[in-house]
Short mmCIF file of N, CA and C in Angstrom, two decimals:
data_model
loop_
_atom_site.label_atom_id
_atom_site.label_comp_id
_atom_site.label_asym_id
_atom_site.label_seq_id
_atom_site.Cartn_x
_atom_site.Cartn_y
_atom_site.Cartn_z
N UNK Z 83 -8.18 -14.89 -6.87
CA UNK Z 83 -7.27 -13.94 -7.20
C UNK Z 83 -6.76 -12.78 -6.37
N UNK Z 84 -5.16 -12.38 -6.74
CA UNK Z 84 -5.12 -10.84 -6.45
C UNK Z 84 -6.36 -10.39 -7.32
N UNK Z 85 -6.16 -9.06 -7.20
CA UNK Z 85 -6.61 -7.92 -7.72
C UNK Z 85 -4.94 -6.91 -8.01
N UNK Z 86 -4.85 -6.27 -9.19
CA UNK Z 86 -3.35 -5.69 -9.40
C UNK Z 86 -4.03 -4.55 -8.62
N UNK Z 87 -2.90 -4.23 -8.50
CA UNK Z 87 -1.33 -3.83 -8.60
C UNK Z 87 -0.73 -4.71 -7.68
N UNK Z 88 -0.42 -5.90 -6.87
CA UNK Z 88 -0.27 -6.14 -6.51
C UNK Z 88 0.29 -7.63 -6.84
N UNK Z 89 1.75 -8.32 -6.37
CA UNK Z 89 1.96 -9.85 -6.60
C UNK Z 89 2.08 -10.36 -5.29
N UNK Z 90 0.54 -11.47 -5.51
CA UNK Z 90 0.60 -12.37 -3.73
C UNK Z 90 1.45 -12.41 -3.10
N UNK Z 91 2.90 -13.24 -4.02
CA UNK Z 91 4.21 -14.00 -2.62
C UNK Z 91 5.02 -13.39 -4.17
N UNK Z 92 6.72 -13.02 -3.34
CA UNK Z 92 8.02 -13.38 -4.10
C UNK Z 92 8.68 -14.41 -3.84
N UNK Z 93 9.58 -14.78 -4.12
CA UNK Z 93 10.56 -15.25 -3.22
C UNK Z 93 12.11 -14.54 -3.62
N UNK Z 94 12.20 -14.26 -2.16
CA UNK Z 94 13.46 -13.91 -2.09
C UNK Z 94 15.24 -15.19 -1.69
N UNK Z 95 15.25 -15.58 -2.00
CA UNK Z 95 16.30 -16.40 -1.98
C UNK Z 95 15.59 -17.58 -1.33
N UNK Z 96 15.64 -18.10 0.01
CA UNK Z 96 15.65 -19.18 0.69
C UNK Z 96 13.96 -17.97 1.22
N UNK Z 97 13.67 -17.02 1.26
CA UNK Z 97 13.02 -16.70 2.35
C UNK Z 97 11.43 -16.15 0.78
N UNK Z 98 10.48 -16.62 0.84
CA UNK Z 98 9.11 -16.55 0.76
C UNK Z 98 7.67 -15.51 1.54
N UNK Z 99 7.76 -14.00 0.53
CA UNK Z 99 6.82 -13.42 0.91
C UNK Z 99 5.20 -13.24 0.44
N UNK Z 100 4.82 -13.19 0.35
CA UNK Z 100 3.53 -13.25 1.25
C UNK Z 100 2.31 -11.89 1.04
N UNK Z 101 1.88 -12.21 0.39
CA UNK Z 101 0.87 -10.05 0.14
C UNK Z 101 -0.23 -10.71 1.34
N UNK Z 102 -1.02 -9.42 1.79
CA UNK Z 102 -2.38 -10.25 2.65
C UNK Z 102 -2.71 -11.06 1.80
N UNK Z 103 -2.69 -12.12 2.41
CA UNK Z 103 -4.62 -12.86 2.00
C UNK Z 103 -5.85 -12.08 2.57
N UNK Z 104 -7.15 -12.54 2.22
CA UNK Z 104 -7.75 -12.02 2.54
C UNK Z 104 -9.39 -13.62 2.12
N UNK Z 105 -10.06 -13.23 2.81
CA UNK Z 105 -11.02 -13.95 1.93
C UNK Z 105 -12.07 -14.74 1.24
N UNK Z 106 -11.11 -14.02 0.26
CA UNK Z 106 -12.08 -13.67 -1.29
C UNK Z 106 -11.67 -15.41 -2.20
N UNK Z 107 -12.61 -15.59 -2.44
CA UNK Z 107 -13.01 -16.67 -3.45
C UNK Z 107 -13.87 -16.31 -5.03
N UNK Z 108 -12.74 -16.36 -6.11
CA UNK Z 108 -14.04 -16.05 -7.91
C UNK Z 108 -14.31 -13.84 -7.11
N UNK Z 109 -13.36 -13.45 -6.82
CA UNK Z 109 -13.42 -12.02 -6.67
C UNK Z 109 -14.15 -11.35 -5.94
N UNK Z 110 -14.90 -12.16 -4.81
CA UNK Z 110 -15.66 -12.06 -3.45
C UNK Z 110 -15.68 -12.09 -2.19
N UNK Z 111 -15.61 -11.60 -1.08
CA UNK Z 111 -15.22 -12.01 0.74
C UNK Z 111 -16.10 -13.75 1.05
N UNK Z 112 -16.21 -14.01 0.64
CA UNK Z 112 -16.94 -15.11 1.35
C UNK Z 112 -17.59 -14.62 1.85
N UNK Z 113 -18.56 -16.01 2.31
CA UNK Z 113 -20.48 -15.61 3.50
C UNK Z 113 -19.63 -16.82 3.84
N UNK Z 114 -20.92 -16.04 5.16
CA UNK Z 114 -20.14 -16.69 6.63
C UNK Z 114 -19.82 -15.91 7.87
N UNK Z 115 -19.30 -15.11 7.26
CA UNK Z 115 -17.95 -14.23 8.72
C UNK Z 115 -17.24 -14.18 8.87
N UNK Z 116 -16.16 -14.23 10.12
CA UNK Z 116 -15.02 -14.03 10.50
C UNK Z 116 -14.33 -15.45 10.42
N UNK Z 117 -15.62 -16.38 10.46
CA UNK Z 117 -14.84 -18.43 11.31
C UNK Z 117 -14.62 -18.52 9.22
N UNK Z 118 -15.58 -18.20 8.60
CA UNK Z 118 -15.49 -18.77 6.97
C UNK Z 118 -14.68 -17.83 5.94
N UNK Z 119 -14.74 -17.32 5.88
CA UNK Z 119 -13.46 -15.65 6.03
C UNK Z 119 -12.35 -16.12 6.73
N UNK Z 120 -12.10 -16.72 7.97
CA UNK Z 120 -10.98 -17.59 7.64
C UNK Z 120 -10.04 -18.81 7.23
N UNK Z 121 -11.02 -19.16 7.07
CA UNK Z 121 -11.41 -20.92 6.60
C UNK Z 121 -10.02 -20.48 4.37
N UNK Z 122 -10.95 -19.25 4.48
CA UNK Z 122 -10.79 -18.21 2.83
C UNK Z 122 -8.87 -18.34 2.74
N UNK Z 123 -9.06 -17.34 4.12
CA UNK Z 123 -7.91 -17.23 4.54
C UNK Z 123 -6.04 -17.58 3.96
N UNK Z 124 -6.73 -18.46 5.60
CA UNK Z 124 -5.52 -19.96 4.47
C UNK Z 124 -5.57 -20.19 3.86
N UNK Z 125 -6.71 -20.87 3.29
CA UNK Z 125 -7.06 -21.69 1.54
C UNK Z 125 -5.35 -20.92 0.54
N UNK Z 126 -6.64 -19.54 0.87
CA UNK Z 126 -5.68 -17.82 -0.44
C UNK Z 126 -3.57 -18.47 1.04
N UNK Z 127 -4.25 -18.87 1.93
CA UNK Z 127 -2.75 -18.44 1.87
C UNK Z 127 -1.53 -19.47 1.14
N UNK Z 128 -2.06 -21.10 2.29
CA UNK Z 128 -1.59 -21.98 0.97
C UNK Z 128 -1.12 -21.55 0.35
N UNK Z 129 -2.18 -21.59 -0.72
CA UNK Z 129 -2.14 -21.80 -2.49
C UNK Z 129 -1.03 -20.69 -2.95
N UNK Z 130 -1.29 -19.65 -2.33
CA UNK Z 130 0.75 -19.02 -2.86
C UNK Z 130 1.69 -19.25 -1.96
N UNK Z 131 1.36 -19.81 -0.56
CA UNK Z 131 2.74 -20.72 -0.18
C UNK Z 131 3.32 -21.42 -1.20
N UNK Z 132 2.67 -22.69 -1.54
CA UNK Z 132 2.92 -23.79 -2.75
C UNK Z 132 3.19 -23.61 -3.54
N UNK Z 133 2.83 -22.15 -4.23
CA UNK Z 133 2.76 -21.80 -5.94
C UNK Z 133 4.53 -21.81 -5.33
N UNK Z 134 5.62 -21.94 -4.40
CA UNK Z 134 7.16 -21.47 -4.84
C UNK Z 134 7.64 -22.29 -3.70
N UNK Z 135 7.07 -23.19 -3.31
CA UNK Z 135 7.36 -25.15 -2.93
C UNK Z 135 7.18 -24.98 -1.35
N UNK Z 136 6.08 -23.98 -0.60
CA UNK Z 136 6.27 -23.66 0.64
C UNK Z 136 4.84 -24.58 0.77
N UNK Z 137 4.88 -24.30 2.63
CA UNK Z 137 3.18 -24.64 3.28
C UNK Z 137 3.21 -23.73 4.95
N UNK Z 138 2.20 -23.77 5.24
CA UNK Z 138 2.73 -23.19 6.40
C UNK Z 138 3.43 -24.01 7.58
N UNK Z 139 4.25 -24.81 7.07
CA UNK Z 139 5.29 -25.69 8.00
C UNK Z 139 6.46 -24.11 8.03
N UNK Z 140 6.32 -24.33 7.63
CA UNK Z 140 8.03 -23.09 6.78
C UNK Z 140 7.45 -22.03 7.24
N UNK Z 141 6.62 -21.31 7.72
CA UNK Z 141 6.30 -20.26 7.61
C UNK Z 141 7.20 -19.21 9.05
N UNK Z 142 7.42 -18.76 8.97
CA UNK Z 142 8.34 -17.73 9.69
C UNK Z 142 7.53 -17.42 10.33
N UNK Z 143 7.62 -16.11 9.87
CA UNK Z 143 7.43 -15.04 10.57
C UNK Z 143 4.69 -14.75 10.05
N UNK Z 144 4.29 -14.43 11.01
CA UNK Z 144 2.92 -14.07 10.24
C UNK Z 144 2.41 -13.03 11.03
N UNK Z 145 1.35 -12.63 10.41
CA UNK Z 145 1.12 -10.61 10.77
C UNK Z 145 -0.71 -10.44 10.69
N UNK Z 146 -1.40 -10.50 11.32
CA UNK Z 146 -2.25 -10.65 11.25
C UNK Z 146 -3.43 -9.77 11.46
N UNK Z 147 -4.22 -8.98 10.06
CA UNK Z 147 -4.48 -7.11 10.85
C UNK Z 147 -6.38 -7.92 9.99
N UNK Z 148 -6.89 -7.78 12.05
CA UNK Z 148 -8.11 -7.31 12.36
C UNK Z 148 -9.03 -6.34 12.54
N UNK Z 149 -10.08 -6.19 12.31
CA UNK Z 149 -10.76 -5.85 12.20
C UNK Z 149 -12.34 -5.47 13.29
N UNK Z 150 -11.60 -6.55 13.80
CA UNK Z 150 -12.27 -6.04 15.58
C UNK Z 150 -12.15 -6.93 16.74
N UNK Z 151 -11.00 -6.46 17.44
CA UNK Z 151 -10.61 -7.63 18.35
C UNK Z 151 -11.63 -9.00 19.59
N UNK Z 152 -12.71 -8.61 18.66
CA UNK Z 152 -13.42 -9.01 19.95
C UNK Z 152 -12.81 -10.46 18.86
N UNK Z 153 -13.39 -10.52 17.85
CA UNK Z 153 -12.75 -12.12 17.10
C UNK Z 153 -11.64 -12.74 16.77
N UNK Z 154 -10.95 -12.09 17.72
CA UNK Z 154 -9.51 -12.56 18.88
C UNK Z 154 -9.47 -14.29 18.91
N UNK Z 155 -10.70 -14.36 19.09
CA UNK Z 155 -10.06 -15.21 19.99
C UNK Z 155 -10.06 -16.86 19.37
N UNK Z 156 -11.53 -16.38 17.80
CA UNK Z 156 -11.73 -17.03 16.92
C UNK Z 156 -10.72 -17.00 16.20
N UNK Z 157 -10.07 -15.87 15.95
CA UNK Z 157 -8.88 -15.90 14.93
C UNK Z 157 -7.34 -17.23 15.54
N UNK Z 158 -7.15 -17.13 16.27
CA UNK Z 158 -6.52 -18.33 17.16
C UNK Z 158 -7.00 -19.16 17.11
N UNK Z 159 -8.47 -20.07 17.96
CA UNK Z 159 -8.51 -21.28 17.15
C UNK Z 159 -8.73 -21.52 15.65
N UNK Z 160 -8.94 -21.28 14.76
CA UNK Z 160 -8.32 -21.22 13.49
C UNK Z 160 -7.04 -21.06 13.13
N UNK Z 161 -6.15 -20.42 13.15
CA UNK Z 161 -4.64 -20.62 13.30
C UNK Z 161 -4.27 -21.79 13.69
N UNK Z 162 -4.95 -22.11 15.45
CA UNK Z 162 -4.02 -22.63 15.73
C UNK Z 162 -4.21 -24.49 14.88
N UNK Z 163 -5.45 -24.16 14.24
CA UNK Z 163 -6.25 -25.39 13.39
C UNK Z 163 -4.98 -25.83 12.51
N UNK Z 164 -5.32 -24.21 12.43
CA UNK Z 164 -4.59 -24.47 10.70
C UNK Z 164 -3.15 -24.82 10.76
N UNK Z 165 -2.09 -24.31 11.52
CA UNK Z 165 -0.17 -23.97 11.83
C UNK Z 165 -0.33 -25.61 12.95
N UNK Z 166 -1.28 -25.88 13.21
CA UNK Z 166 -1.32 -27.39 14.45
C UNK Z 166 -0.04 -26.72 15.20
N UNK Z 167 1.23 -27.45 16.30
CA UNK Z 167 2.03 -27.39 16.50
C UNK Z 167 3.25 -26.14 16.58
N UNK Z 168 2.96 -25.74 14.84
CA UNK Z 168 3.95 -24.87 14.46
C UNK Z 168 3.28 -23.53 14.87
N UNK Z 169 4.11 -22.73 15.56
CA UNK Z 169 3.94 -21.86 16.43
C UNK Z 169 5.53 -20.07 15.76
N UNK Z 170 4.56 -20.32 14.88
CA UNK Z 170 6.00 -19.14 13.51
C UNK Z 170 5.32 -17.38 14.63
N UNK Z 171 6.54 -16.78 14.59
CA UNK Z 171 6.21 -15.41 15.79
C UNK Z 171 5.11 -14.94 14.07
N UNK Z 172 4.57 -13.65 15.66
CA UNK Z 172 3.28 -13.09 14.62
C UNK Z 172 2.94 -11.86 15.68
N UNK Z 173 2.02 -10.73 14.70
CA UNK Z 173 1.87 -10.01 14.94
C UNK Z 173 0.36 -10.13 14.74
N UNK Z 174 -0.32 -9.27 15.81
CA UNK Z 174 -1.45 -9.41 15.09
C UNK Z 174 -1.79 -7.10 15.83
N UNK Z 175 -2.52 -7.24 14.69
CA UNK Z 175 -3.20 -5.41 14.76
C UNK Z 175 -4.21 -5.21 14.40
N UNK Z 176 -5.38 -4.42 15.20
CA UNK Z 176 -6.68 -4.12 14.93
C UNK Z 176 -6.32 -2.94 13.98
N UNK Z 177 -7.77 -3.12 12.70
CA UNK Z 177 -7.63 -1.68 11.44
C UNK Z 177 -8.55 -1.01 11.01
N UNK Z 178 -8.64 -0.95 10.87
CA UNK Z 178 -10.18 0.30 10.97
C UNK Z 178 -10.87 -0.53 9.35
N UNK Z 179 -9.75 -0.23 8.43
CA UNK Z 179 -10.51 -1.02 6.91
C UNK Z 179 -9.33 -1.90 6.43
N UNK Z 180 -10.05 -3.08 5.51
CA UNK Z 180 -9.37 -3.81 5.16
C UNK Z 180 -10.21 -4.24 3.60
N UNK Z 181 -9.87 -4.57 2.32
CA UNK Z 181 -9.81 -4.24 1.06
C UNK Z 181 -10.97 -5.40 1.19
N UNK Z 182 -11.57 -4.91 0.23
CA UNK Z 182 -13.80 -5.33 -0.37
C UNK Z 182 -13.94 -5.75 0.91
N UNK Z 183 -14.26 -4.87 2.19
CA UNK Z 183 -14.78 -5.51 2.66
C UNK Z 183 -14.50 -6.54 4.53
N UNK Z 184 -13.17 -7.50 4.25
CA UNK Z 184 -12.73 -8.23 4.32
C UNK Z 184 -13.13 -7.68 5.63
N UNK Z 185 -12.81 -8.96 7.25
CA UNK Z 185 -12.89 -8.81 8.07
C UNK Z 185 -11.24 -9.21 9.16
N UNK Z 186 -10.30 -9.69 8.33
CA UNK Z 186 -9.24 -9.94 7.93
C UNK Z 186 -8.72 -10.52 7.53
N UNK Z 187 -7.04 -9.94 7.68
CA UNK Z 187 -5.95 -10.38 6.39
C UNK Z 187 -4.68 -10.77 7.06
N UNK Z 188 -4.84 -11.87 6.64
CA UNK Z 188 -2.98 -12.79 7.70
C UNK Z 188 -1.66 -12.34 6.22
N UNK Z 189 -0.30 -11.92 6.71
CA UNK Z 189 0.01 -12.38 5.76
C UNK Z 189 1.86 -13.27 6.48
N UNK Z 190 2.41 -13.79 5.44
CA UNK Z 190 3.02 -14.76 6.49
C UNK Z 190 4.70 -14.32 5.10
N UNK Z 191 5.63 -14.93 5.85
CA UNK Z 191 7.54 -14.58 5.53
C UNK Z 191 6.92 -16.76 5.89
N UNK Z 192 7.78 -17.05 4.57
CA UNK Z 192 8.62 -18.50 4.93
C UNK Z 192 9.68 -18.60 4.65
N UNK Z 193 10.73 -19.39 5.11
CA UNK Z 193 11.78 -20.13 5.65
C UNK Z 193 11.59 -21.36 3.87
N UNK Z 194 12.14 -21.32 2.92
CA UNK Z 194 12.96 -22.71 2.10
C UNK Z 194 14.29 -23.18 1.72
N UNK Z 195 15.20 -23.95 2.73
CA UNK Z 195 15.79 -24.43 1.85
C UNK Z 195 15.98 -24.92 0.35
#
């Protein structure tokens, strides 16, 4: 779960905004590289969305923060596997560093009536 001082998910009417989710479980980044991190990122993203009654199908915008653009294709594979045919708008931004040494972070905005 998150480390303070932020809120993992906020609801504003029909919009649900998640804080960036990294591949963390029990306070540590999962072992296994970018692919393992991505699986955990999506598990964490699904969990925070579910806490507000939403799913990945409700996501209308995702922002991906990635340490190395050489991992872009791997990210796309996992992204498509988890979102299926649903294609929210997306930005992907290369960054210098992420919390706890993560290689990838994803935040989302969902719309739920």
